[in-house]
Short mmCIF file of N, CA and C in Angstrom, two decimals:
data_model
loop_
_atom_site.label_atom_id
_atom_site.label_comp_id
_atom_site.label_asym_id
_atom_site.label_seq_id
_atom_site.Cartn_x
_atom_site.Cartn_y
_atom_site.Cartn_z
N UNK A 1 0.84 -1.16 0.00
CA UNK A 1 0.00 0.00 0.00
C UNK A 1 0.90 1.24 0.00
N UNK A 2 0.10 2.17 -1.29
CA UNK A 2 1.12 3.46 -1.07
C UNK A 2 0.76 4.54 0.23
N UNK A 3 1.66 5.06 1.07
CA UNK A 3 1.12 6.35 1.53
C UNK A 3 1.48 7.51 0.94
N UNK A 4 0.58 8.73 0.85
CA UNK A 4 1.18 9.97 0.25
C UNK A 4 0.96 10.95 1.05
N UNK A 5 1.92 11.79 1.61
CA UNK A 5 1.80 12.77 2.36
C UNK A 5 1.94 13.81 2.61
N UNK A 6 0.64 14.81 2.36
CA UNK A 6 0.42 16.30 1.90
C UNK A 6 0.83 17.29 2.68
N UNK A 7 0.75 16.75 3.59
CA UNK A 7 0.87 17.95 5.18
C UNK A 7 2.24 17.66 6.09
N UNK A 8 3.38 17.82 5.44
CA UNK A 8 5.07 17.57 5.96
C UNK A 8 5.09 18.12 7.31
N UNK A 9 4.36 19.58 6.87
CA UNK A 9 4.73 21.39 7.73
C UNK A 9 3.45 20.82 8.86
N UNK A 10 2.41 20.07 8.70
CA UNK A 10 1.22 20.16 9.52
C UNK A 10 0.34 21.38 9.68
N UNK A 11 0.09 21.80 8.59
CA UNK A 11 -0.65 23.28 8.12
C UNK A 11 -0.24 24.29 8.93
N UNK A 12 1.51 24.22 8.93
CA UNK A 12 2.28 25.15 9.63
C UNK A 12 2.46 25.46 10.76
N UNK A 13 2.51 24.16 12.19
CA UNK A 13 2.87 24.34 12.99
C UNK A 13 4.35 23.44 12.99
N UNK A 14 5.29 22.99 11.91
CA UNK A 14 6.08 22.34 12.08
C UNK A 14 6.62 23.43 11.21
N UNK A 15 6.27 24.41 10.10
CA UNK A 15 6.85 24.98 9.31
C UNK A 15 7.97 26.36 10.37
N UNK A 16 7.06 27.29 10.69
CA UNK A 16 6.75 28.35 12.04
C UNK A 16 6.78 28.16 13.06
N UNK A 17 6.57 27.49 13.53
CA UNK A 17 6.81 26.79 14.84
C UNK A 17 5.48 26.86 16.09
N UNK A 18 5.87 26.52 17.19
CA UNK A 18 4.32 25.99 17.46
C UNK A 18 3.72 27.44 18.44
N UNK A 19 4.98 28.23 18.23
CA UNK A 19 4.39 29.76 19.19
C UNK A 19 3.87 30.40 18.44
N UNK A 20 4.40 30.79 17.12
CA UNK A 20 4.05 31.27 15.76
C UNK A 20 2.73 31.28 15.08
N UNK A 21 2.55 29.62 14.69
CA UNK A 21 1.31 29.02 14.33
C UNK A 21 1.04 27.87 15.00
N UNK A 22 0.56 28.11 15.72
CA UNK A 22 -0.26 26.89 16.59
C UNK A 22 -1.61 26.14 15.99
N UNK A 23 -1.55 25.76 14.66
CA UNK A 23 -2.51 25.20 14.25
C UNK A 23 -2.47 23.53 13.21
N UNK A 24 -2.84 22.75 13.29
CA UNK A 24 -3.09 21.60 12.76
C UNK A 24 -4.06 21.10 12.42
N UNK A 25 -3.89 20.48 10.96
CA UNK A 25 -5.12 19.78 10.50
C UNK A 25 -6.08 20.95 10.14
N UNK A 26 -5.49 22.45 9.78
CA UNK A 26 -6.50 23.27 9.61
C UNK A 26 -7.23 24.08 10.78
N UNK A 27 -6.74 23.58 12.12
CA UNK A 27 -7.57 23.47 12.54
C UNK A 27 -6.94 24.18 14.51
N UNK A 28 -7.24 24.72 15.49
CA UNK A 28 -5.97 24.80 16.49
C UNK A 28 -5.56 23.69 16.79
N UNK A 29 -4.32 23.88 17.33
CA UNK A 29 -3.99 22.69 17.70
C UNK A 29 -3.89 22.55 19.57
N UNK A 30 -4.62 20.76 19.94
CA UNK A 30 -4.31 20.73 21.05
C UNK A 30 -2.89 21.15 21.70
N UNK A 31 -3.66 21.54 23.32
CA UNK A 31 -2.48 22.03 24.10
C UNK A 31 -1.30 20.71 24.17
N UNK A 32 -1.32 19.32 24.26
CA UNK A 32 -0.63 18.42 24.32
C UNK A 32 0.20 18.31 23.17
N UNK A 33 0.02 18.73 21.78
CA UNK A 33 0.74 18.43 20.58
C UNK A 33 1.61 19.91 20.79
N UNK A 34 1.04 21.12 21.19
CA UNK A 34 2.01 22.59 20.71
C UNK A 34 2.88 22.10 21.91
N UNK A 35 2.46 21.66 22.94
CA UNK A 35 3.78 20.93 24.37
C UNK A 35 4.88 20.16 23.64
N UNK A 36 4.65 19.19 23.16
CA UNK A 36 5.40 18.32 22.14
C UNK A 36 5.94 18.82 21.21
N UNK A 37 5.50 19.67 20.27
CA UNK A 37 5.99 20.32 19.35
C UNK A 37 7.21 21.33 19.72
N UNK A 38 6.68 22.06 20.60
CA UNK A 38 7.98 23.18 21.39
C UNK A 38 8.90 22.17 21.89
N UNK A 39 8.72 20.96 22.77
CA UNK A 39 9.92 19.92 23.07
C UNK A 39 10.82 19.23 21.56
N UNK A 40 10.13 19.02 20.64
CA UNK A 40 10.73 18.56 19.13
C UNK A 40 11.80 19.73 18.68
N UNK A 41 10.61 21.10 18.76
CA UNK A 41 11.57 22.37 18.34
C UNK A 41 13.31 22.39 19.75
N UNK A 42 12.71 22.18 20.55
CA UNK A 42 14.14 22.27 21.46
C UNK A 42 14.86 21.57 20.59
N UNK A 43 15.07 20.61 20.36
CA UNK A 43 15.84 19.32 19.87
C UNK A 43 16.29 19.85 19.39
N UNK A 44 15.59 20.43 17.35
CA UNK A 44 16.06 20.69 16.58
C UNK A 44 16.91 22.28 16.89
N UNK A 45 16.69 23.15 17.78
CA UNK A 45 17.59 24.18 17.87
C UNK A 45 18.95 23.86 18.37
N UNK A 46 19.33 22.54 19.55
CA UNK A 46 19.95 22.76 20.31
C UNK A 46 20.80 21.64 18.89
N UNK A 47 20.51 21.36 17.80
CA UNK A 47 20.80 20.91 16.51
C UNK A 47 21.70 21.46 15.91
N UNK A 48 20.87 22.45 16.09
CA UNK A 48 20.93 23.77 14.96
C UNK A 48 20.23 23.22 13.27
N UNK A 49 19.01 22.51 13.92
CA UNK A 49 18.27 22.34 12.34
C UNK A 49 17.08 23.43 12.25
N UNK A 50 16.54 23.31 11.73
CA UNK A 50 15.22 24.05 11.48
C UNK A 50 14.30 23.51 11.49
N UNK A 51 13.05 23.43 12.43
CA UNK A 51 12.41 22.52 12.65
C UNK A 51 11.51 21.93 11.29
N UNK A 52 11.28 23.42 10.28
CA UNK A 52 10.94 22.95 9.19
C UNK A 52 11.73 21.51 8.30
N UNK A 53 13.27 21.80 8.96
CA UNK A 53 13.94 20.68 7.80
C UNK A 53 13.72 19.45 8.42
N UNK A 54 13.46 19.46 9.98
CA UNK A 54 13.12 17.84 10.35
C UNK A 54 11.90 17.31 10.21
N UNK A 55 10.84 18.16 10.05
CA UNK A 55 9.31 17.44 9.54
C UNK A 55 9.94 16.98 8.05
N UNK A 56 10.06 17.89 6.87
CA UNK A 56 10.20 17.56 5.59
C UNK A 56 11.13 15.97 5.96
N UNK A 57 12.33 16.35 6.32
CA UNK A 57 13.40 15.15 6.18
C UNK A 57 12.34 13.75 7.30
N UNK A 58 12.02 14.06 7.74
CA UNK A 58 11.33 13.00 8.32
C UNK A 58 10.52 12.25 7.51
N UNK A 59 9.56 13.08 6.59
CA UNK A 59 8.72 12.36 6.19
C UNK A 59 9.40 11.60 4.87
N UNK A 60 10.81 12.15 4.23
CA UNK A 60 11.25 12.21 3.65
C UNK A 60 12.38 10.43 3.83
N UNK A 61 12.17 10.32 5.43
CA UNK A 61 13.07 8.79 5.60
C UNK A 61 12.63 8.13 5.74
N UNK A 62 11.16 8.12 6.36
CA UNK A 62 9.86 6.99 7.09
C UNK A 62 9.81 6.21 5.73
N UNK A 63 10.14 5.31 5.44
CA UNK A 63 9.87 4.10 5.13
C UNK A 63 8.66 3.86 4.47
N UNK A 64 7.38 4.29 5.64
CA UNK A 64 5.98 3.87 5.00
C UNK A 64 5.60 5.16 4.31
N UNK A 65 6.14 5.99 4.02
CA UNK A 65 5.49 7.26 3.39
C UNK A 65 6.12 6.94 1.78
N UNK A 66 5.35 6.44 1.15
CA UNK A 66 5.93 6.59 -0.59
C UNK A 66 6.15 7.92 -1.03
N UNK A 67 5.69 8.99 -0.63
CA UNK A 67 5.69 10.22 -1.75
C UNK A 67 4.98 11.15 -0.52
N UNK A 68 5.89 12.41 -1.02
CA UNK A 68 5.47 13.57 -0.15
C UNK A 68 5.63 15.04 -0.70
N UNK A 69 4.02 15.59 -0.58
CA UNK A 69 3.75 16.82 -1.59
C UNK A 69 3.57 17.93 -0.87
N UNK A 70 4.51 19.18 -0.97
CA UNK A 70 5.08 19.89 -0.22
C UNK A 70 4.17 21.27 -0.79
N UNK A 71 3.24 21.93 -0.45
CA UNK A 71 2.30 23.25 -1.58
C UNK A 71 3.59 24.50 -1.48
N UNK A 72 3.15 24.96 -1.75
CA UNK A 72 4.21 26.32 -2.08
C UNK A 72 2.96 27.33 -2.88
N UNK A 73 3.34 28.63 -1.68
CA UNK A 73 2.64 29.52 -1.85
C UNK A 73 3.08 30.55 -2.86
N UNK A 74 4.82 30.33 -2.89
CA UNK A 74 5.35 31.53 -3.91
C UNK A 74 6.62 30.87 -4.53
N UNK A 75 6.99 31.22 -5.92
CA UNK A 75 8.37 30.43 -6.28
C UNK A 75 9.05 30.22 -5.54
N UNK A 76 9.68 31.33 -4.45
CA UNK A 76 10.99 31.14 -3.75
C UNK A 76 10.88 30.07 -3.28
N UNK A 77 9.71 29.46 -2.48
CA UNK A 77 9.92 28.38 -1.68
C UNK A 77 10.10 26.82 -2.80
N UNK A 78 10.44 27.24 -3.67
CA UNK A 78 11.12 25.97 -3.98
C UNK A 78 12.44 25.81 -3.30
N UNK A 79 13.30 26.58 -3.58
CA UNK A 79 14.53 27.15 -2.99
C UNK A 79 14.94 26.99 -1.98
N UNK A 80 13.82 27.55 -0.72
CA UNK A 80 13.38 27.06 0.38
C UNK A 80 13.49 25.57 1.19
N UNK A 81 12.19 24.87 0.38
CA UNK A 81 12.09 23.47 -0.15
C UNK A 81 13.28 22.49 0.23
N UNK A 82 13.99 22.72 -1.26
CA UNK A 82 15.39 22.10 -1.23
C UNK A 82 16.39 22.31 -0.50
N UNK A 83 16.46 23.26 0.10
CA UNK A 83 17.51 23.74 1.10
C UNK A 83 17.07 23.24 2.44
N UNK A 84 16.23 23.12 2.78
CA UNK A 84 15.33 22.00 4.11
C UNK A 84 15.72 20.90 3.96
N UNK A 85 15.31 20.19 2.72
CA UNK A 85 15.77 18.55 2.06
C UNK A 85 16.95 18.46 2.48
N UNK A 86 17.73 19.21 1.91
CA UNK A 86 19.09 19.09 2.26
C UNK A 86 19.99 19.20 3.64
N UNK A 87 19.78 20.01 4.25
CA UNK A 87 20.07 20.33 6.02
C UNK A 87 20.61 19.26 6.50
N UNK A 88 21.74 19.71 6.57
CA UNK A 88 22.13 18.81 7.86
C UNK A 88 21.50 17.94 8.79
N UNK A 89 21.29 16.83 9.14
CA UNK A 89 20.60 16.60 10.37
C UNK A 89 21.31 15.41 11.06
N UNK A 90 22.16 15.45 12.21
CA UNK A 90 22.58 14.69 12.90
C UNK A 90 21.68 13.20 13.39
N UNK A 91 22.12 11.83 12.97
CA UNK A 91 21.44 10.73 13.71
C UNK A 91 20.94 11.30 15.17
N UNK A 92 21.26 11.62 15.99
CA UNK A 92 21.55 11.88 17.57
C UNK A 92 19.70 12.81 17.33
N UNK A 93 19.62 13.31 16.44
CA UNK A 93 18.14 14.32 16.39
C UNK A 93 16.66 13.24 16.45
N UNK A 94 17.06 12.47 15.43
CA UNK A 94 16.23 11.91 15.68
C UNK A 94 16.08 10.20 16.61
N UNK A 95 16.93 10.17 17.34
CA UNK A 95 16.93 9.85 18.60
C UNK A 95 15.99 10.12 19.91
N UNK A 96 16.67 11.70 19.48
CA UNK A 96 15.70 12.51 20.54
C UNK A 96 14.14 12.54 20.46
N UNK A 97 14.15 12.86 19.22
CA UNK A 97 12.70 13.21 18.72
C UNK A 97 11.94 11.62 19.11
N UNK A 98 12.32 10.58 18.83
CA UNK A 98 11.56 9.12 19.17
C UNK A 98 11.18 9.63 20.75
N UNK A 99 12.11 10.03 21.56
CA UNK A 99 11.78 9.52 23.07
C UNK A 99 10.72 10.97 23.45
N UNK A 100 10.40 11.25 22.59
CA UNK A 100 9.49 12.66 22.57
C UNK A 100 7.87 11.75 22.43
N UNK A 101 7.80 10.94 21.45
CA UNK A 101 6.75 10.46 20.83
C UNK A 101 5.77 10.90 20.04
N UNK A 102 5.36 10.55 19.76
CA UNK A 102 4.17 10.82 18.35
C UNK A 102 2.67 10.98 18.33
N UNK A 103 1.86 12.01 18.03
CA UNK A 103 0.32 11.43 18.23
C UNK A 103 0.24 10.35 17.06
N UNK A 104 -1.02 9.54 17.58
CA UNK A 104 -1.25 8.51 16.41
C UNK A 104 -2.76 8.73 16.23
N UNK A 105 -3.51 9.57 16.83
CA UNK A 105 -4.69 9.91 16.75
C UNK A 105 -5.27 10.86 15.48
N UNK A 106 -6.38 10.29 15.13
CA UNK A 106 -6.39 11.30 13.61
C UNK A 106 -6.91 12.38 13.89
N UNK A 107 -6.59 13.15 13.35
CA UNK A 107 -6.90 14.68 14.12
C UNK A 107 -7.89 15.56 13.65
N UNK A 108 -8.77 14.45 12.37
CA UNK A 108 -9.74 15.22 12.15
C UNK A 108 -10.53 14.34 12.44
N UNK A 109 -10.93 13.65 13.61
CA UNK A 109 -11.67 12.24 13.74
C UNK A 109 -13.06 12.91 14.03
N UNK A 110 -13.08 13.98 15.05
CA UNK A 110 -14.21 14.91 15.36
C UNK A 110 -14.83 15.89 14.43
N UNK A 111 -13.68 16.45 13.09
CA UNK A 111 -14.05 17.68 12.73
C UNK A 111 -15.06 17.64 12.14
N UNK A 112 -15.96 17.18 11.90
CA UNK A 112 -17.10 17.27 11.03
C UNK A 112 -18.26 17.06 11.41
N UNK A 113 -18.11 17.01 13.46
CA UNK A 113 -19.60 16.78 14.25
C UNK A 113 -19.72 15.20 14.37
#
């Protein structure tokens, strides 16, 4: 089975970060994920990655993700884009990030009433 995965940034609380844009799935995001998210962002600063380049590169190593479609609001961020792809990112990051953990809950399970 293929997966394809539209939302790398998480409708820009992985792009901006979770003080910035605190929103997911479109939608706010719970207080437990922007907690998690600011602990992920530690990681990646004390890195020196960008938290944008560890969502992209993440989704970018997972195994079960076949293909991942990144929107772009203006040319530059192709540029952008690729320069994320590329980033540095130390094994030791995502180490950290595992003992952080993951929601596995779908996050639009409610949105529609």
């Amino acid at each position: 089975m293929a997966v394809v995965n539209a939302a790398p940034y998480g409708s820009g609380i992985l792009a901006k970060g979770p003080d910035a844009h605190a929103r997911y799935a479109y939608q706010d995001a719970p207080e437990g994920m922007i907690a998690r998210t600011r602990r992920i962002n530690e990681v990646c600063q004390n890195c020196n990655v960008p938290l944008a380049a560890a969502a992209l590169q993440f989704c970018l190593r997972e195994a079960r993700i076949t293909s991942t479609i990144v929107g772009m609001s203006r040319p530059e961020r192709l540029e952008q884009t690729l320069a994320l792809a590329k980033h540095p990112i130390p094994d030791s990051l995502w180490v950290d990030i595992d003992t952080i953990g993951y929601e596995t809950e779908d996050p639009e399970a409610g949105r529609w009433g």
